[in-house]
Tab-separated table of C-alpha atoms in Angstrom:
chain	number	residue	atom	x	y	z
N	68	PHE	CA	65.607	9.642	75.884
N	69	ARG	CA	66.489	8.801	79.469
N	70	SER	CA	64.844	11.179	81.911
N	71	ASN	CA	67.732	11.187	84.396
N	72	GLY	CA	70.336	12.756	82.087
N	73	ARG	CA	71.286	16.381	81.561
N	74	MET	CA	68.835	17.097	78.760
N	75	ASN	CA	65.410	18.446	79.791
N	76	PHE	CA	63.074	15.461	79.499
N	77	ASP	CA	59.888	17.517	79.821
N	78	ASP	CA	60.990	19.708	76.923
N	79	LEU	CA	61.532	16.569	74.850
N	80	LEU	CA	58.036	15.282	75.623
N	81	ASN	CA	56.525	18.640	74.709
N	82	ARG	CA	58.248	18.561	71.307
N	83	LEU	CA	57.122	15.048	70.419
N	84	PRO	CA	54.073	14.559	68.168
N	85	GLU	CA	51.034	12.502	69.133
N	86	HIS	CA	49.740	9.422	67.332
N	87	VAL	CA	52.844	8.334	65.428
N	88	ASN	CA	52.939	5.331	63.113
N	89	ARG	CA	55.953	3.638	64.670
N	90	LEU	CA	58.131	4.071	67.749
N	91	ILE	CA	61.611	2.538	67.678
N	92	CYS	CA	62.413	2.121	71.349
N	93	GLU	CA	65.172	0.537	73.415
N	94	GLY	CA	64.191	-1.685	76.314
N	95	THR	CA	67.478	-2.415	78.063
N	96	THR	CA	66.138	-1.860	81.573
N	97	LEU	CA	62.953	-3.885	81.018
N	98	SER	CA	64.807	-7.134	81.710
N	99	ARG	CA	65.976	-5.903	85.106
N	100	ASN	CA	64.011	-6.966	88.136
N	101	THR	CA	63.312	-3.473	89.383
N	102	LYS	CA	60.909	-0.598	88.784
N	103	GLN	CA	63.125	1.833	90.661
N	104	ARG	CA	63.837	5.133	88.939
N	105	ASN	CA	67.413	5.813	87.864
N	106	GLU	CA	69.424	8.269	89.916
N	107	LYS	CA	69.804	11.640	88.237
N	108	GLU	CA	73.117	12.665	86.747
N	109	GLU	CA	73.249	15.681	89.090
N	110	ASP	CA	73.200	13.260	92.051
N	111	ILE	CA	76.124	11.342	90.557
N	112	GLU	CA	78.025	14.621	90.254
N	113	THR	CA	77.388	15.437	93.927
N	114	GLN	CA	78.546	11.990	95.073
N	115	MET	CA	81.736	12.344	93.058
N	116	ALA	CA	82.364	15.820	94.441
N	117	GLY	CA	82.124	14.334	97.924
N	118	ILE	CA	84.926	11.881	97.107
N	119	MET	CA	87.007	14.691	95.608
N	120	GLN	CA	86.910	16.908	98.713
N	121	THR	CA	90.223	15.466	99.907
N	122	ASP	CA	93.659	16.220	98.427
N	123	ALA	CA	94.181	12.584	97.397
N	124	PRO	CA	94.169	11.651	93.688
N	125	VAL	CA	90.958	10.300	92.168
N	126	PHE	CA	90.796	8.058	89.109
N	127	VAL	CA	87.525	7.450	87.241
N	128	ILE	CA	86.566	4.581	84.950
N	129	ALA	CA	83.641	5.662	82.773
N	130	ALA	CA	82.540	5.035	79.200
N	131	THR	CA	84.459	7.348	76.874
N	132	THR	CA	81.235	8.201	75.010
N	133	ASN	CA	78.973	8.733	78.045
N	134	MET	CA	79.002	12.510	77.667
N	135	ASP	CA	76.576	13.141	80.523
N	136	ARG	CA	78.890	11.229	82.873
N	137	LEU	CA	81.985	13.038	81.657
N	138	VAL	CA	80.275	16.367	82.331
N	139	SER	CA	79.418	15.110	85.823
N	140	VAL	CA	83.080	14.282	86.467
N	141	TYR	CA	84.198	17.669	85.162
N	142	ASN	CA	81.615	19.563	87.210
N	143	ALA	CA	82.682	17.652	90.336
N	144	CYS	CA	86.279	18.695	89.612
N	145	ARG	CA	85.282	22.323	89.259
N	146	ARG	CA	83.341	22.221	92.521
N	147	THR	CA	86.424	20.863	94.307
N	148	LYS	CA	89.015	22.934	92.388
N	149	ARG	CA	90.740	19.976	90.754
N	150	THR	CA	92.548	19.498	87.469
N	151	LEU	CA	90.863	16.912	85.237
N	152	ALA	CA	93.370	14.850	83.227
N	153	MET	CA	92.799	12.369	80.412
N	154	ASP	CA	94.552	10.672	77.522
N	155	VAL	CA	94.418	11.827	73.906
N	156	PHE	CA	91.656	9.393	72.936
N	157	GLN	CA	89.294	10.773	75.576
N	158	ALA	CA	90.207	14.349	74.677
N	159	ASP	CA	89.394	13.610	71.035
N	160	MET	CA	85.983	12.195	71.998
N	161	LEU	CA	85.089	15.391	73.845
N	162	ASP	CA	86.270	17.557	70.958
N	163	ILE	CA	84.268	15.519	68.449
N	164	ALA	CA	81.118	15.751	70.568
N	165	GLY	CA	81.208	19.553	70.461
N	166	ASN	CA	79.471	22.021	72.799
N	167	LEU	CA	80.950	20.218	75.804
N	168	PRO	CA	83.855	20.960	78.162
N	169	ALA	CA	87.067	19.820	76.438
N	170	PRO	CA	90.829	20.327	76.887
N	171	SER	CA	90.923	22.541	73.819
N	172	SER	CA	88.648	25.080	75.529
N	173	CYS	CA	89.005	24.531	79.296
N	174	LYS	CA	92.181	25.503	81.157
N	175	ASP	CA	91.458	23.090	84.028
N	176	MET	CA	91.428	20.095	81.660
N	177	LYS	CA	94.788	18.542	80.787
N	178	VAL	CA	96.012	15.829	78.425
N	179	VAL	CA	98.721	13.325	79.377
N	180	GLN	CA	100.857	10.974	77.323
N	181	VAL	CA	99.686	7.357	77.563
N	182	GLY	CA	101.136	4.676	75.313
N	183	LYS	CA	104.279	4.318	73.218
N	184	PRO	CA	106.321	7.536	73.450
N	185	ASP	CA	106.811	8.195	69.721
N	186	HIS	CA	103.185	7.554	68.810
N	187	ALA	CA	101.800	9.340	71.873
N	188	HIS	CA	104.026	12.380	71.306
N	189	SER	CA	102.747	12.790	67.752
N	190	GLU	CA	99.132	12.597	68.956
N	191	LEU	CA	99.811	14.941	71.865
N	192	ALA	CA	101.123	17.600	69.489
N	193	ARG	CA	97.619	18.884	68.769
N	194	TYR	CA	97.102	19.529	72.479
N	195	GLN	CA	100.201	21.670	73.029
N	196	ALA	CA	98.335	24.236	75.125
N	197	SER	CA	96.756	21.661	77.427
N	198	LYS	CA	99.327	18.868	77.726
N	199	ILE	CA	100.802	18.074	81.135
N	200	SER	CA	103.547	15.728	82.288
N	201	ARG	CA	102.956	12.912	84.749
N	202	GLU	CA	105.326	14.582	87.222
N	203	THR	CA	103.569	17.964	87.080
N	204	LEU	CA	100.161	16.324	87.383
N	205	GLN	CA	101.162	14.566	90.602
N	206	ARG	CA	101.981	17.925	92.208
N	207	ARG	CA	98.375	19.040	91.743
N	208	ARG	CA	95.012	18.078	93.191
N	209	PHE	CA	93.845	16.005	90.249
N	210	THR	CA	91.250	13.622	88.937
N	211	MET	CA	92.027	11.474	85.918
N	212	LEU	CA	89.754	9.648	83.494
N	213	ILE	CA	91.334	6.266	82.825
N	214	ARG	CA	90.644	3.233	80.665
N	215	THR	CA	91.214	-0.436	81.428
N	216	SER	CA	94.135	-0.974	79.055
N	217	ASP	CA	97.693	-2.267	79.296
N	218	PRO	CA	99.146	1.141	78.273
N	219	MET	CA	97.219	2.711	81.136
N	220	ILE	CA	98.702	0.194	83.583
N	221	LYS	CA	102.179	1.105	82.330
N	222	PHE	CA	101.322	4.789	82.787
N	223	LEU	CA	100.207	4.201	86.387
N	224	ASP	CA	103.293	2.071	87.083
N	225	ARG	CA	105.417	5.155	86.450
N	226	MET	CA	103.578	7.213	89.045
N	227	ARG	CA	104.911	7.582	92.574
N	228	ARG	CA	103.941	4.717	94.857
N	229	GLU	CA	102.363	7.047	97.399
N	230	THR	CA	100.241	8.692	94.690
N	231	LEU	CA	98.468	5.417	93.984
N	232	ALA	CA	98.358	4.258	97.600
N	233	GLU	CA	96.399	7.375	98.613
N	234	ALA	CA	94.091	7.341	95.592
N	235	THR	CA	90.442	6.458	95.114
N	236	LEU	CA	89.188	4.666	92.016
N	237	ILE	CA	85.591	5.501	91.047
N	238	PHE	CA	84.001	2.790	88.912
N	239	SER	CA	81.220	4.542	86.980
N	240	MET	CA	79.893	1.864	84.642
N	241	TRP	CA	77.370	-0.974	84.705
N	242	HIS	CA	78.420	-3.495	87.376
N	243	GLY	CA	78.325	-6.368	84.869
N	244	TYR	CA	81.419	-5.008	83.119
N	245	ARG	CA	83.475	-5.861	86.197
N	246	LYS	CA	83.087	-9.514	85.224
N	247	ASP	CA	85.000	-8.824	82.022
N	248	GLU	CA	88.461	-10.384	82.278
N	249	ARG	CA	90.369	-7.255	81.280
N	250	THR	CA	88.319	-4.964	83.514
N	251	GLY	CA	88.606	-7.343	86.453
N	252	LYS	CA	92.360	-7.595	85.980
N	253	PHE	CA	92.675	-3.807	85.862
N	254	ILE	CA	90.660	-3.269	89.044
N	255	ASP	CA	92.665	-5.970	90.820
N	256	TYR	CA	95.830	-4.109	89.787
N	257	CYS	CA	94.484	-0.850	91.229
N	258	MET	CA	93.569	-2.517	94.509
N	259	GLU	CA	97.020	-4.118	94.745
N	260	LYS	CA	98.482	-0.607	94.444
N	261	GLY	CA	96.423	0.438	97.446
N	262	MET	CA	93.573	2.290	95.747
N	263	LYS	CA	90.168	2.386	97.393
N	264	VAL	CA	87.488	1.334	94.893
N	265	VAL	CA	84.005	2.870	95.068
N	266	VAL	CA	81.059	2.537	92.699
N	267	ILE	CA	79.192	5.694	91.662
N	268	HIS	CA	76.941	5.049	88.696
N	269	THR	CA	73.493	5.440	87.224
N	270	SER	CA	72.192	3.842	84.072
N	271	GLY	CA	72.538	5.606	80.751
N	272	HIS	CA	69.447	3.749	79.547
N	273	ALA	CA	65.863	4.953	79.884
N	274	ASP	CA	64.046	3.497	82.887
N	275	ARG	CA	60.487	2.128	82.705
N	276	GLN	CA	58.938	5.419	83.747
N	277	ALA	CA	60.684	7.332	80.955
N	278	ILE	CA	59.733	4.720	78.351
N	279	GLN	CA	56.117	4.773	79.517
N	280	ALA	CA	56.018	8.578	79.383
N	281	VAL	CA	57.175	8.576	75.745
N	282	ILE	CA	54.688	5.854	74.795
N	283	ASP	CA	51.864	7.741	76.497
N	284	LYS	CA	52.758	10.905	74.575
N	285	VAL	CA	53.256	9.572	71.055
N	286	LYS	CA	50.705	6.701	71.224
N	287	PRO	CA	52.390	4.612	68.522
N	288	MET	CA	50.455	2.319	66.182
N	289	GLU	CA	53.452	-0.014	66.118
N	290	MET	CA	56.386	-0.657	68.477
N	291	ILE	CA	59.827	-1.716	67.244
N	292	PRO	CA	61.929	-2.838	70.244
N	293	VAL	CA	65.736	-2.769	70.111
N	294	HIS	CA	68.470	-3.762	72.592
N	295	THR	CA	66.244	-5.808	74.873
N	296	VAL	CA	65.679	-9.425	75.870
N	297	ASN	CA	62.144	-8.600	77.033
N	298	PRO	CA	60.264	-7.127	74.037
N	299	GLN	CA	56.979	-8.506	75.381
N	300	GLN	CA	57.133	-6.089	78.308
N	301	LEU	CA	57.524	-3.184	75.890
N	302	MET	CA	54.433	-4.301	74.011
N	303	LYS	CA	52.431	-4.478	77.238
N	304	MET	CA	53.240	-0.821	77.864
N	305	SER	CA	51.810	0.211	74.499
N	306	HIS	CA	48.250	1.408	73.953
N	307	GLN	CA	47.864	-0.722	70.805
């Protein structure tokens, strides 16, 4: 129930009952040494659109299931008249989510082949109307959602050298993931190819203010904290 996403947080609060028995609540951000509010998803979209104003390619690393972020990327592409490309896995995630922009319903979304040709071709068959070749993509103003995998590195290796040298890589995930060996290796690869790396991100977890607002509304008799190393802080925020 983060308040900085694309769902209306006030509407959520209005629908919640008062005086519940138990509240199961995440507390991811409670261990962070800050009380600063998270940036709103609309602000992330605007920052990305600013990067996409040029004709140079833009690549984005974001969680494949962070639907709010994927909508932000797509909206930024629409504002700057860009094609948004992705692999089959990401396209499937958007289709499964439903009621979201997806290659199956949006003409400015395209699907590219990433991975072993035979396997990728069979997967790509269900996206006949929206598939695009690497060569055709490079002739357009495009943004591409990418993942930190070896097949993705092989895909980028087959792009023109100047395409990568002019590109910007937007890292749109928690900064701690950059310490992961595979992620670090992938970003190093992108930088070696000449890409400029920028960080545009806001947390997908509820901040303290959002958590407190929910607690104040439902006034739980019991708190059940999940995904936190600081459950004591969550208890301090409760009325009981």
